Coordinates of C-alpha atoms in Angstrom, one line a residue:
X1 CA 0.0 0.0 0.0
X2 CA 1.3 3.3 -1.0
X3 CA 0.9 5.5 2.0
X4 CA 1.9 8.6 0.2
X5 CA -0.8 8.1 -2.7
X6 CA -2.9 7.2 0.1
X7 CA -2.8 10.2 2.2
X8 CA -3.4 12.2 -0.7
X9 CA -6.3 10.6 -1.7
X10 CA -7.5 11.5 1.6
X11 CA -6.6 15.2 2.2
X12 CA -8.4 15.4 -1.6
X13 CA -11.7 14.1 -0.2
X14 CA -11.7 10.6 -1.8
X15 CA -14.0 8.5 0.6
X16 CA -13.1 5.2 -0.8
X17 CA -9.2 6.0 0.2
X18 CA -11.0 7.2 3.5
X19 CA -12.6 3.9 4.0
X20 CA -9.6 1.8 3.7
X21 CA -7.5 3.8 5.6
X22 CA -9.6 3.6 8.7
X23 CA -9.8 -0.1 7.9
X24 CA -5.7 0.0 8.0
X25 CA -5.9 2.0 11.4
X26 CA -8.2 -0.9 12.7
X27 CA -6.0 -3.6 11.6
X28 CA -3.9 -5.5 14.6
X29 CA -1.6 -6.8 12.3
X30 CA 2.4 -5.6 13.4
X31 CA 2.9 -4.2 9.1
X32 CA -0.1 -2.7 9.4
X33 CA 0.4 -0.6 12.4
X34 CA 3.4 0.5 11.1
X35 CA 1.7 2.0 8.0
X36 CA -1.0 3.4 10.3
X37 CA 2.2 5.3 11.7
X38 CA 3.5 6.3 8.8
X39 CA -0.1 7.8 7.4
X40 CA -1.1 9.1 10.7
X41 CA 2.4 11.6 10.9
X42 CA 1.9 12.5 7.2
X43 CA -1.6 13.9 7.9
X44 CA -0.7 15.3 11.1
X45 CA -0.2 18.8 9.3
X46 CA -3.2 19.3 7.1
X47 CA -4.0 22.3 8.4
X48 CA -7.9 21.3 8.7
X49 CA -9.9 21.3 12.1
X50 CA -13.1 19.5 12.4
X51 CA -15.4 20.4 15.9
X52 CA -15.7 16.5 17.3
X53 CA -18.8 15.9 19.6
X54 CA -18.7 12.8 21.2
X55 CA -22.5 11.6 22.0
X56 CA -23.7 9.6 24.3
X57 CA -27.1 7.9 25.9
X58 CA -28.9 5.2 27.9
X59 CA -30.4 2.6 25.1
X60 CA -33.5 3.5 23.6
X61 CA -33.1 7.6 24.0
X62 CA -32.9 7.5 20.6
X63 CA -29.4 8.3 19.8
X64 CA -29.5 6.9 15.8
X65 CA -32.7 9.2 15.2
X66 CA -31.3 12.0 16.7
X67 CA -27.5 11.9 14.8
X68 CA -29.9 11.4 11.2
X69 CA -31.9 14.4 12.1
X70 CA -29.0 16.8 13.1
X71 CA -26.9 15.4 10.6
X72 CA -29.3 16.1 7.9
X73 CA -30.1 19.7 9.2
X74 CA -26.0 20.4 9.3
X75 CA -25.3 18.9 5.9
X76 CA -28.8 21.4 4.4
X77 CA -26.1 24.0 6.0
X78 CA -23.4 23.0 3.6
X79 CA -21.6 20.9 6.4
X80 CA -19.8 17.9 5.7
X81 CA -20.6 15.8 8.6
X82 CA -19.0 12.2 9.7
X83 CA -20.6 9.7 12.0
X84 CA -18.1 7.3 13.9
X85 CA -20.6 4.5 15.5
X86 CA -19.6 2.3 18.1
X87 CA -21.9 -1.2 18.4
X88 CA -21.0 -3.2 21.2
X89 CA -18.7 -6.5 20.2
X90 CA -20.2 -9.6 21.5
X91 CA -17.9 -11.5 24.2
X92 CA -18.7 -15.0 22.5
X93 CA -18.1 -14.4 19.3
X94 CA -16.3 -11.3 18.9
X95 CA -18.7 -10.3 16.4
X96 CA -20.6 -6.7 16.5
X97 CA -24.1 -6.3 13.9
X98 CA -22.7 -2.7 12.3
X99 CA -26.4 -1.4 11.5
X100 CA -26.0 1.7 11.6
X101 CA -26.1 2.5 8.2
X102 CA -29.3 0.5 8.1
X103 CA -30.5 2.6 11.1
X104 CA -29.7 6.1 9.2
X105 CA -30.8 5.6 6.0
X106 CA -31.4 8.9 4.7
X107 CA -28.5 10.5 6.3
X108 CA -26.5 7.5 4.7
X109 CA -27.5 8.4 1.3
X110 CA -26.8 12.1 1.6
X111 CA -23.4 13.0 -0.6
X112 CA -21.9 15.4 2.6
X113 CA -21.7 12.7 4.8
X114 CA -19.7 9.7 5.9
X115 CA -20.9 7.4 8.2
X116 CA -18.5 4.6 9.8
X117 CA -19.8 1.8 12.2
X118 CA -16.9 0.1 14.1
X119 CA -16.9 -2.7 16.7
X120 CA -15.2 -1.8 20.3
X121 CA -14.4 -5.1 20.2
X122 CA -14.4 -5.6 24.1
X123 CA -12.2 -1.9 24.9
X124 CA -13.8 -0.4 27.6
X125 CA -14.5 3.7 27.9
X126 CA -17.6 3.3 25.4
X127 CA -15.6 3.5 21.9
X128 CA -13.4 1.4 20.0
X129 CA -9.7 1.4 20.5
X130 CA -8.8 3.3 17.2
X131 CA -11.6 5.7 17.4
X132 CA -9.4 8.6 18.3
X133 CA -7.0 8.1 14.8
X134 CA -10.2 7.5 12.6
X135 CA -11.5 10.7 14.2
X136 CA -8.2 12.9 12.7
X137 CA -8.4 11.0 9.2
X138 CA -11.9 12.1 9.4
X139 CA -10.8 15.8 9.9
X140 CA -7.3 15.4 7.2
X141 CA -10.5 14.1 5.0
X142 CA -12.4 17.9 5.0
X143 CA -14.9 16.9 7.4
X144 CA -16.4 19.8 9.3
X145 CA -18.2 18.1 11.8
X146 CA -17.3 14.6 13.4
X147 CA -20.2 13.1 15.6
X148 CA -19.0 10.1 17.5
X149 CA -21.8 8.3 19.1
X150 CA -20.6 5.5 21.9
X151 CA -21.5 2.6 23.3
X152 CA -24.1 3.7 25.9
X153 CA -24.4 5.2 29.1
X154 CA -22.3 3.2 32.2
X155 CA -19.3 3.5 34.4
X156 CA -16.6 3.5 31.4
X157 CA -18.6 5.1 29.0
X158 CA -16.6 7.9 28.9
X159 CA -13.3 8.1 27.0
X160 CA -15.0 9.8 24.5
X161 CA -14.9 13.0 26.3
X162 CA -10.7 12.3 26.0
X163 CA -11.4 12.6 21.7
X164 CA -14.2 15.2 21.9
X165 CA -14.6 19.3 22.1
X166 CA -18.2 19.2 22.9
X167 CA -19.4 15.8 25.1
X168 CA -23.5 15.9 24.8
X169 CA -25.4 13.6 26.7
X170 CA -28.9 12.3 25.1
X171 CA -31.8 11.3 28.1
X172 CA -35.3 10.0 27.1
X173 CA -38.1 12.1 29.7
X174 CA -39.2 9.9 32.6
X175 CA -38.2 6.6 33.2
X176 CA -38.6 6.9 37.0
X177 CA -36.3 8.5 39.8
X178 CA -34.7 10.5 36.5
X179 CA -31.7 11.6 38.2
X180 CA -30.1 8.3 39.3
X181 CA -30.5 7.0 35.4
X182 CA -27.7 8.9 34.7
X183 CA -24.0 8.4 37.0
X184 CA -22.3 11.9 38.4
X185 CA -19.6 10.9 36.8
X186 CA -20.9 11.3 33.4
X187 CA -23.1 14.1 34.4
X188 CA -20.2 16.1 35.0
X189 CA -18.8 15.5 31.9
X190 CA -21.3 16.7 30.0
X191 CA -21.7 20.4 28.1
X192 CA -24.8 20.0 27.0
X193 CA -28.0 17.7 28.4
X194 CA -30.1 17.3 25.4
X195 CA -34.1 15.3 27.0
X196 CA -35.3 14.0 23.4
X197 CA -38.7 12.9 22.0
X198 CA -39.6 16.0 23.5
X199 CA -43.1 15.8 21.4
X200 CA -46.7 14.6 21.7
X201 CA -47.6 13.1 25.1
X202 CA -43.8 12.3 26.5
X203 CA -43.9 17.0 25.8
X204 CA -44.8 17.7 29.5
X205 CA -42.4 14.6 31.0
X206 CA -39.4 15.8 28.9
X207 CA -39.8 19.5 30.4
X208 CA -39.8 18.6 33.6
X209 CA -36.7 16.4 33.4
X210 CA -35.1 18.7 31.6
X211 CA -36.3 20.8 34.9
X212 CA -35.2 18.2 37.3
X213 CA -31.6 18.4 35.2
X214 CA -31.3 21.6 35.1
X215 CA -31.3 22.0 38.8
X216 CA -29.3 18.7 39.2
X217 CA -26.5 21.0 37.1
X218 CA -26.4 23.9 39.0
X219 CA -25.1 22.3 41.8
X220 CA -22.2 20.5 40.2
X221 CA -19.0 22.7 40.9
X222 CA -18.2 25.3 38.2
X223 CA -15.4 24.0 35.7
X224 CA -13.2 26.7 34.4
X225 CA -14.1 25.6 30.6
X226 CA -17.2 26.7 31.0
X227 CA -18.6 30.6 30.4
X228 CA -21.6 31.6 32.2
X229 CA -25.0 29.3 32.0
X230 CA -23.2 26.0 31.0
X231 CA -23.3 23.3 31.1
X232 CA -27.6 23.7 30.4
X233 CA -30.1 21.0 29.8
X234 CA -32.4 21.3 26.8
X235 CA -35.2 19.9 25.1
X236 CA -35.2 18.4 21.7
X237 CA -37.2 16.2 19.4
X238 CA -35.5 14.7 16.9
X239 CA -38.6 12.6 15.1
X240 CA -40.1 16.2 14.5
X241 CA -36.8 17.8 13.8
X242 CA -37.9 20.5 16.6
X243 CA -34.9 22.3 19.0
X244 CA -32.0 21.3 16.6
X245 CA -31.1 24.4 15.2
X246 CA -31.2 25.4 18.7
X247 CA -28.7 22.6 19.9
X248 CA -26.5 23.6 17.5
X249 CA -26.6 27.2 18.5
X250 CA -25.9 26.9 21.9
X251 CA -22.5 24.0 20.6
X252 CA -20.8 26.6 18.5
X253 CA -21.4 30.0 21.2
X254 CA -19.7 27.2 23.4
X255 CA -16.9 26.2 21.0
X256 CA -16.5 29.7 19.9
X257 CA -16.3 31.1 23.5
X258 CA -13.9 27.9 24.5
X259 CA -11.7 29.1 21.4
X260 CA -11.2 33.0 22.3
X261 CA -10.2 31.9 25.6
X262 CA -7.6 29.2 24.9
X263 CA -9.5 26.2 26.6
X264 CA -10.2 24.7 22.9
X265 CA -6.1 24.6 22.5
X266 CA -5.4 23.6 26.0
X267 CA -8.0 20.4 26.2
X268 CA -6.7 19.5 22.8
X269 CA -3.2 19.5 24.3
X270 CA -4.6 17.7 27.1
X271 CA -6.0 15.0 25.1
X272 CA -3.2 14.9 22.8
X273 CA -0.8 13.9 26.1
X274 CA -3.4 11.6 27.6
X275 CA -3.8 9.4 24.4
X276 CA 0.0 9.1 24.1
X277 CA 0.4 7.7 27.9
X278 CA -2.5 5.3 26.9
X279 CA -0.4 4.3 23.5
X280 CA 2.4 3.6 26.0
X281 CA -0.3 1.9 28.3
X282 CA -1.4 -0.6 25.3
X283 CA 1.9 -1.1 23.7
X284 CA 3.0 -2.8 27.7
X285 CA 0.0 -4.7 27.9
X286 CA 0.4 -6.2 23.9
X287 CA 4.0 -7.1 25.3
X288 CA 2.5 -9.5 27.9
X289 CA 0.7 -11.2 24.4
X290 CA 4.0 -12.6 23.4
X291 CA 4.9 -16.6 23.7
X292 CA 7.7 -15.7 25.7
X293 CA 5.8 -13.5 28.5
X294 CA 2.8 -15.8 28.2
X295 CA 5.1 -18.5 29.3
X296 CA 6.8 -17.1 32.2
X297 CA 3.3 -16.0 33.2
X298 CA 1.9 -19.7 32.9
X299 CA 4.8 -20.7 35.3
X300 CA 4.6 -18.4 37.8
X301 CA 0.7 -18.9 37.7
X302 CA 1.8 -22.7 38.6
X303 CA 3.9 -21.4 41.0
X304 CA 1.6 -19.0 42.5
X305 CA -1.2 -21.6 42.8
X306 CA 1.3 -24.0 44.7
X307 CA 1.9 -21.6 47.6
X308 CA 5.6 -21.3 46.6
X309 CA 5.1 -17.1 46.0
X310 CA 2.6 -14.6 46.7
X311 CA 1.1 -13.1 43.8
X312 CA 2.4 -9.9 44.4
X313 CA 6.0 -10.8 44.6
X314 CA 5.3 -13.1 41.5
X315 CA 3.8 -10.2 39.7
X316 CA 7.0 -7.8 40.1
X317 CA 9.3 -10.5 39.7
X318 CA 7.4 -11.2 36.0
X319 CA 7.7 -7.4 35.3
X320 CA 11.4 -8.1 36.1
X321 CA 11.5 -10.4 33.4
X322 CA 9.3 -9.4 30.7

């Protein structure tokens, strides 16, 4: 694979060269990281700068309908909008269904936008492991907007705030004691709340969590990132395409004011040094893959199991060793 023809293809907007490099940057295989390398550092200095909002929900807020809806109202804006879907892998099979294509049909047909399903094939924080570097080919690309839409709402569903400027969090209205369906954690993540299917008879439900939310922010303690009156909580409907335009609004005054104060630079510095400690992380862990670390593990195991060392002793001396 030519990686220099490659990464021109790219930077020139070619979609099929898109394709098959995130395809490259999802490849395990030792030859193919290296080329990954190689095409990551030559786009490194394209020059272009997407805004990347990482989205994320309980199952069944609607989080597909909502992405077609706002992506079709950003690409009527002359936006060129990507979509990087994570589906849950299956700890069987290792297998993941990819529908998301199937599940945004009209926002897959539309010419200004890109959608790319990817399994997270069992990597924890609610996207897949390569998300981050699909993400910047997505930007090299001429993408305006990247949307990246996780797993789903939990404990470790939140690494996508480490790739993202804006982190919105989608919540149906109702569903019982509304403030413990969401963590604090994530909750104070979040820039923007957004309560969907704000329409018909769930109307009067969604304003008062968005109510209950509301107040559940203002107590939070303030972050430094954020100007006066965020992070809010909103209403939206995205089946009757109602409080988008809205959304979108209140993103860009965020991202705008984030930018004239230097917190847009500074988090992307951030993020840039936190995803190279977990590069170092992942390339110590892949070393404990080999033949040669699996068996010293295997006999130390043996060991361990026997009484002959405490696991903790075993563990450093393996370190030792590996």
């Amino acid at each position: 694979m030519d990686i220099t023809e490659l990464s021109d293809r790219i930077i020139a907007g070619d979609r099929r060269a898109l394709a098959r490099a995130i395809t490259l940057i999802e490849s395990g295989r030792a030859d193919h990281r290296a080329q990954a390398a190689d095409l990551m550092e030559k786009l490194k200095d394209s020059g272009r700068e997407a805004v990347h909002i990482g989205l994320s929900g309980t199952p069944g807020v609607g989080k597909s309908t909502f992405i077609e809806s706002f992506g079709m109202m950003l690409t009527a804006q002359g936006l060129r909008v990507a979509v990087l879907a994570v589906d849950p892998s299956s700890a069987r099979s290792g297998g993941s269904i990819l529908g998301d294509k199937t599940r945004m049909e009209r926002l897959s047909r539309d010419p200004n936008a890109f959608i790319r399903p990817s399994p997270s094939r069992s990597h924890l924080g609610g996207v897949a492991r390569r998300t981050r570097e699909t993400v910047a080919l997505c930007e090299a690309a001429g993408f305006d907007v990247v949307l990246i839409e996780t797993v789903g709402v939990g404990q470790s569903e939140t690494v996508v705030a480490e790739m993202s400027d804006l982190f919105i969090l989608l919540l149906a209205p109702g569903g019982g004691d509304e403030l413990q369906g969401v963590k604090r954690g994530i909750m104070e993540m979040a820039d923007i709340i957004l309560v969907n299917k704000a329409d018909g008879d769930l109307k009067p439900a969604a304003l008062r969590t968005c109510s209950d939310y509301a107040g559940a922010l203002r107590l939070l303690r303030k972050r430094v990132q954020d100007p006066e009156g965020f992070p809010k909580a909103m209403t939206v409907s995205a089946l009757q395409e109602d409080g988008l335009q809205t959304a979108w609004d209140e993103m860009q005054a965020l991202i705008d004011w984030r930018r004239a104060e230097g917190h847009f630079a500074a988090r992307r510095a951030a993020q840039a040094r936190y995803w190279f400690g977990e590069e170092v992380r992942q390339a110590l862990l892949a070393r404990l893959e080999t033949a040669g670390a699996r068996a010293v593990m295997e006999d130390y195991a043996a060991r361990v199991a026997r009484g002959e060392v405490t696991p903790t002793v075993a563990a450093a001396q393996v370190l030792d060793r590996v």
